[in-house]
Structure formats: C-alpha cells, structure tokens
Short mmCIF file of C-alpha atoms in Angstrom, two decimals:
data_model
loop_
_atom_site.label_atom_id
_atom_site.label_comp_id
_atom_site.label_asym_id
_atom_site.label_seq_id
_atom_site.Cartn_x
_atom_site.Cartn_y
_atom_site.Cartn_z
CA MET A 938 186.66 19.71 124.10
CA ASP A 939 188.67 22.94 124.32
CA ASP A 940 185.86 25.41 123.51
CA LEU A 941 187.12 28.12 125.86
CA ALA A 942 184.52 30.55 124.55
CA ARG A 943 181.65 28.33 125.72
CA HIS A 944 183.16 27.81 129.14
CA ALA A 945 183.88 31.51 129.41
CA ASP A 946 180.20 32.21 128.73
CA ASP A 947 179.21 29.69 131.40
CA LEU A 948 181.53 31.28 133.96
CA SER A 949 180.18 34.73 133.10
CA ALA A 950 176.66 33.47 133.79
CA LEU A 951 177.46 32.35 137.34
CA PRO A 952 176.12 34.40 140.26
CA PRO A 953 178.58 37.03 141.54
CA SER A 954 180.62 35.78 144.48
CA CYS A 955 182.63 38.80 145.63
CA GLY A 956 180.48 41.91 145.41
CA PRO A 957 179.73 42.32 141.69
CA VAL A 958 182.63 40.06 140.73
CA ARG A 959 182.64 36.38 139.80
CA LEU A 960 185.98 35.33 141.27
CA VAL A 961 187.34 32.22 139.54
CA ALA A 962 190.39 30.43 140.98
CA VAL A 963 192.92 28.43 138.96
CA ASP A 964 194.85 26.18 141.34
CA GLY A 965 197.23 23.26 140.94
CA HIS A 966 200.79 22.19 141.59
CA ALA A 967 203.67 24.47 140.67
CA GLY A 968 204.54 23.81 137.03
CA SER A 969 201.10 22.43 136.12
CA GLY A 970 200.31 25.15 133.57
CA LYS A 971 198.12 27.48 135.62
CA SER A 972 199.48 30.75 134.25
CA THR A 973 199.16 29.71 130.61
CA PHE A 974 195.65 28.38 131.11
CA ALA A 975 194.58 31.50 133.03
CA ALA A 976 195.92 33.74 130.27
CA ARG A 977 193.97 31.83 127.61
CA LEU A 978 190.81 31.79 129.67
CA ALA A 979 191.16 35.51 130.38
CA ALA A 980 191.40 36.17 126.64
CA ALA A 981 188.27 34.08 126.03
CA LEU A 982 186.54 36.20 128.68
CA GLY A 983 187.31 39.32 126.68
CA GLY A 984 190.38 40.38 128.63
CA ALA A 985 189.40 39.48 132.19
CA PRO A 986 191.86 40.64 134.86
CA VAL A 987 194.21 37.98 136.25
CA LEU A 988 195.70 38.20 139.73
CA HIS A 989 198.86 36.10 140.08
CA LEU A 990 199.41 34.94 143.63
CA ASP A 991 203.16 35.08 143.02
CA ASP A 992 202.66 38.84 143.29
CA LEU A 993 201.41 38.49 146.87
CA ALA A 994 203.76 35.78 148.14
CA THR A 995 207.34 36.45 149.29
CA HIS A 996 210.49 34.44 149.86
CA GLU A 997 209.70 34.39 153.58
CA GLU A 998 205.94 33.81 153.18
CA LEU A 999 205.38 31.40 150.31
CA PHE A 1000 201.84 30.74 151.55
CA GLY A 1001 201.44 33.59 154.02
CA TRP A 1002 199.68 35.90 151.58
CA THR A 1003 196.07 35.34 152.70
CA GLY A 1004 195.87 38.56 154.72
CA ARG A 1005 197.23 40.65 151.86
CA LEU A 1006 194.79 39.04 149.44
CA ARG A 1007 191.85 39.73 151.75
CA GLU A 1008 192.72 43.32 152.65
CA GLN A 1009 194.13 44.52 149.33
CA VAL A 1010 191.94 42.62 146.87
CA LEU A 1011 188.93 40.71 148.19
CA LEU A 1012 187.42 43.34 150.48
CA PRO A 1013 187.66 46.20 147.94
CA LEU A 1014 186.19 44.02 145.19
CA SER A 1015 183.39 42.91 147.52
CA ARG A 1016 182.44 46.59 147.87
CA GLY A 1017 182.53 47.12 144.12
CA GLU A 1018 185.72 49.15 144.44
CA SER A 1019 189.03 48.90 142.59
CA ALA A 1020 191.61 46.80 144.38
CA ARG A 1021 195.17 48.02 144.84
CA TYR A 1022 197.99 45.67 145.69
CA ALA A 1023 201.78 45.93 145.71
CA PRO A 1024 203.36 43.08 143.70
CA TYR A 1025 206.43 41.42 145.16
CA ASP A 1026 209.67 41.70 143.19
CA TRP A 1027 211.34 38.28 143.42
CA THR A 1028 214.68 39.71 142.26
CA GLU A 1029 214.82 42.76 144.50
CA ARG A 1030 213.08 40.86 147.35
CA ARG A 1031 210.71 43.71 148.14
CA PHE A 1032 207.24 44.95 147.20
CA GLY A 1033 207.05 47.27 144.22
CA PRO A 1034 204.68 50.06 143.11
CA ALA A 1035 200.97 49.40 143.58
CA ARG A 1036 198.81 48.05 140.77
CA THR A 1037 195.08 48.48 140.29
CA LEU A 1038 192.66 45.60 139.75
CA GLU A 1039 189.22 46.66 138.56
CA PRO A 1040 186.01 44.89 139.68
CA ALA A 1041 185.31 43.26 136.31
CA PRO A 1042 182.42 40.80 135.81
CA VAL A 1043 184.93 37.92 136.03
CA VAL A 1044 188.32 38.12 137.75
CA LEU A 1045 190.75 35.20 137.71
CA VAL A 1046 193.04 34.45 140.63
CA GLU A 1047 195.84 32.10 139.65
CA GLY A 1048 198.44 30.35 141.77
CA VAL A 1049 199.22 27.47 144.10
CA GLY A 1050 196.69 27.67 146.90
CA ALA A 1051 194.16 29.83 145.03
CA GLY A 1052 191.47 27.42 146.23
CA ARG A 1053 192.58 27.33 149.84
CA ARG A 1054 190.11 27.22 152.73
CA GLN A 1055 190.15 30.96 153.46
CA VAL A 1056 189.61 31.91 149.81
CA ARG A 1057 186.86 29.47 148.81
CA PRO A 1058 183.96 31.48 150.34
CA TRP A 1059 184.79 34.28 147.89
CA LEU A 1060 184.87 32.06 144.79
CA ALA A 1061 182.27 31.55 142.08
CA ALA A 1062 184.24 28.57 140.72
CA LEU A 1063 187.44 26.65 141.43
CA CYS A 1064 189.40 25.08 138.58
CA TRP A 1065 192.18 22.58 139.29
CA MET A 1066 194.94 21.80 136.79
CA GLU A 1067 194.86 18.02 136.61
CA LEU A 1068 198.56 17.14 136.41
CA ASP A 1069 200.29 15.03 139.04
CA ARG A 1070 202.68 16.61 141.50
CA ASP A 1071 205.95 15.04 140.36
CA THR A 1072 205.35 15.77 136.68
CA SER A 1073 204.35 19.36 137.50
CA TRP A 1074 207.42 19.94 139.64
CA GLU A 1075 209.73 18.46 137.00
CA ARG A 1076 208.23 20.77 134.39
CA GLY A 1077 208.71 23.73 136.70
CA ARG A 1078 212.32 22.89 137.47
CA ARG A 1079 213.08 22.43 133.78
CA ARG A 1080 211.40 25.75 132.96
CA ASP A 1081 213.30 27.72 135.61
CA GLY A 1082 216.70 26.14 135.12
CA ALA A 1083 219.50 25.00 137.39
CA GLY A 1084 219.93 28.46 138.90
CA LEU A 1085 216.73 28.04 140.90
CA THR A 1086 217.35 24.49 142.12
CA GLY A 1087 217.77 25.67 145.72
CA PHE A 1088 214.52 27.62 145.60
CA TRP A 1089 212.66 24.64 144.14
CA ASP A 1090 214.00 22.32 146.83
CA GLY A 1091 212.47 24.60 149.46
CA TRP A 1092 209.32 25.19 147.45
CA THR A 1093 208.42 21.52 147.02
CA LEU A 1094 208.61 20.96 150.76
CA ALA A 1095 206.43 24.02 151.43
CA GLU A 1096 203.87 23.08 148.77
CA ALA A 1097 203.59 19.49 149.99
CA ARG A 1098 203.02 20.75 153.53
CA HIS A 1099 200.44 23.30 152.36
CA PHE A 1100 198.30 20.83 150.40
CA ALA A 1101 198.55 18.24 153.18
CA GLU A 1102 197.05 20.76 155.60
CA ASP A 1103 194.74 22.65 153.23
CA PRO A 1104 193.97 20.71 150.01
CA SER A 1105 192.22 22.41 147.12
CA ARG A 1106 191.51 19.59 144.67
CA PRO A 1107 188.69 17.96 146.70
CA TYR A 1108 186.76 21.23 146.41
CA ALA A 1109 187.35 21.84 142.70
CA ASP A 1110 184.30 22.40 140.52
CA THR A 1111 186.27 21.58 137.38
CA LEU A 1112 189.41 19.60 136.56
CA ILE A 1113 191.42 21.03 133.66
CA ARG A 1114 193.50 18.49 131.76
CA GLN A 1115 195.94 19.87 129.21
CA LEU A 1116 196.16 18.17 125.83
CA PRO A 1117 198.83 18.62 123.12
CA GLU A 1118 196.42 21.25 121.80
CA GLY A 1119 193.82 22.74 124.10
CA TYR A 1120 192.21 21.42 127.27
CA VAL A 1121 189.61 18.93 128.48
CA TRP A 1122 187.20 20.20 131.16
CA LEU A 1123 185.97 17.54 133.59
CA ALA A 1124 183.56 17.82 136.48
CA GLY A 1125 185.56 18.11 139.67
CA PRO A 1126 185.28 16.31 143.02
CA ARG A 1127 182.95 18.91 144.51
CA ALA A 1128 180.55 18.60 141.58
CA THR A 1129 180.52 14.80 141.72
CA ALA A 1130 180.50 14.35 145.50
CA GLY A 1131 177.94 11.74 146.47
CA VAL A 1132 177.24 10.86 142.85
CA HIS A 1133 178.32 7.45 141.54
CA ARG A 1134 179.64 8.35 138.14
CA THR A 1135 182.17 6.63 135.91
CA ILE A 1136 184.46 8.45 133.53
CA THR A 1137 185.46 6.11 130.74
CA HIS A 1138 188.26 6.56 128.27
CA GLY A 1139 187.24 8.95 125.54
CA SER A 1140 184.33 10.42 127.48
CA GLN A 1141 184.02 13.32 129.90
CA ASP A 1142 181.62 14.74 132.43
CA VAL A 1143 180.19 18.15 131.78
CA PRO A 1144 181.48 20.89 134.13
CA PRO A 1145 178.84 21.97 136.62
CA TYR A 1146 177.97 25.38 135.23
#
C-alpha cells in the first residue's frame, strides 16, 4: 500500500507540466501531514526539490502568495530556468536571502492551497492529504504549542474561507491517507468524476497514473 518507490516512478513518467518539470502539488488542511509526506515522497524521487508555500506566505498574506509563486517560481521553471525566491522569515517577519530551485524532472510544491485554481494549470498531479479539517487543526495546534494559539485562531478562519472560495480536494488526482506506518493512495475525485465506483473496506482504487 505504501510503495512510495512505485508511485514515484509513476509520477516521473507523467508528461511535463511546467516547461521540463512535472510539478506535483501536496495539498490539505494545516496539520494534515503534508510536509512529512512531501519529504518522504521527495526522497523516493531521488531527492526531488520541495517548495514549501510557507516560504511564500506572510503574516499579512496567508493566501496572497500566488503572484510570488508565478513570477519567482512557475515562470522560470516553465522556461527551463532555475527559480529564485526569497523565503519569508516567520520570526523576523520579513523575507530573507534568495534560494534557488532547479528545474528537476519532478518538483513538489507543498502547502495549504497548493492545488488552488490559479496553480492547477501548471500541475502534473495534485495529491490531497485525506484527513478531516478538525483533526488536522487539532494536530497542528498540539504540534505548535500554546504560544501560537492566537495565530492558529486567525489561521483557521482564513483557511476555512480559502477552501470555501477555492477548494482543492474536488480536483485531486490522488487522496493520501496516512496509516500508523506508511500511506494508502486512493484515486481522487478528479480521477473518479463521472464514474460510479465503490470503495469498500479493505480495498482501494488505483491512482490514475
């Protein structure tokens, strides 16, 4: 069920979506395990670059990073060039020194809203972490501690508003469900749209690649 190597091979075989790059998004609620999953998938891909959308967001623009993503990352990659972006320092509340992101065969973009409307045309595949909102948020709050309670109170309102206006899950190619060890990969809503298919306990659909 986990078999990250096989899924990594399947992703690598997809047609390029952003110049020479196969851009693969990992989206889901805050606290759903996106960063950990992206890191493991990147390792299975032989060290694929991972862009964390937390590096493009700011305190004032939690979801206002689309322009920076397009100008600093997507357009250079689409030309086969190295991308350069300035990651945001959440402690200093300012952008730091620029980083380089090379146009590798597969590049992962990870974060809440990675599958948003303006990003989907650039994607080869969209993965959604299949964990409900309240459980994800509780995990995130527990991870970050009481010191960030105020931030989380504002975040949950902003995230709920974002997904109400621009949902990602209906367009996911694959749903990623975390197990005590490893992950189950299920065909997502986009792959099963218009197909009457039942997922029974103990069985799974094959991802669409």
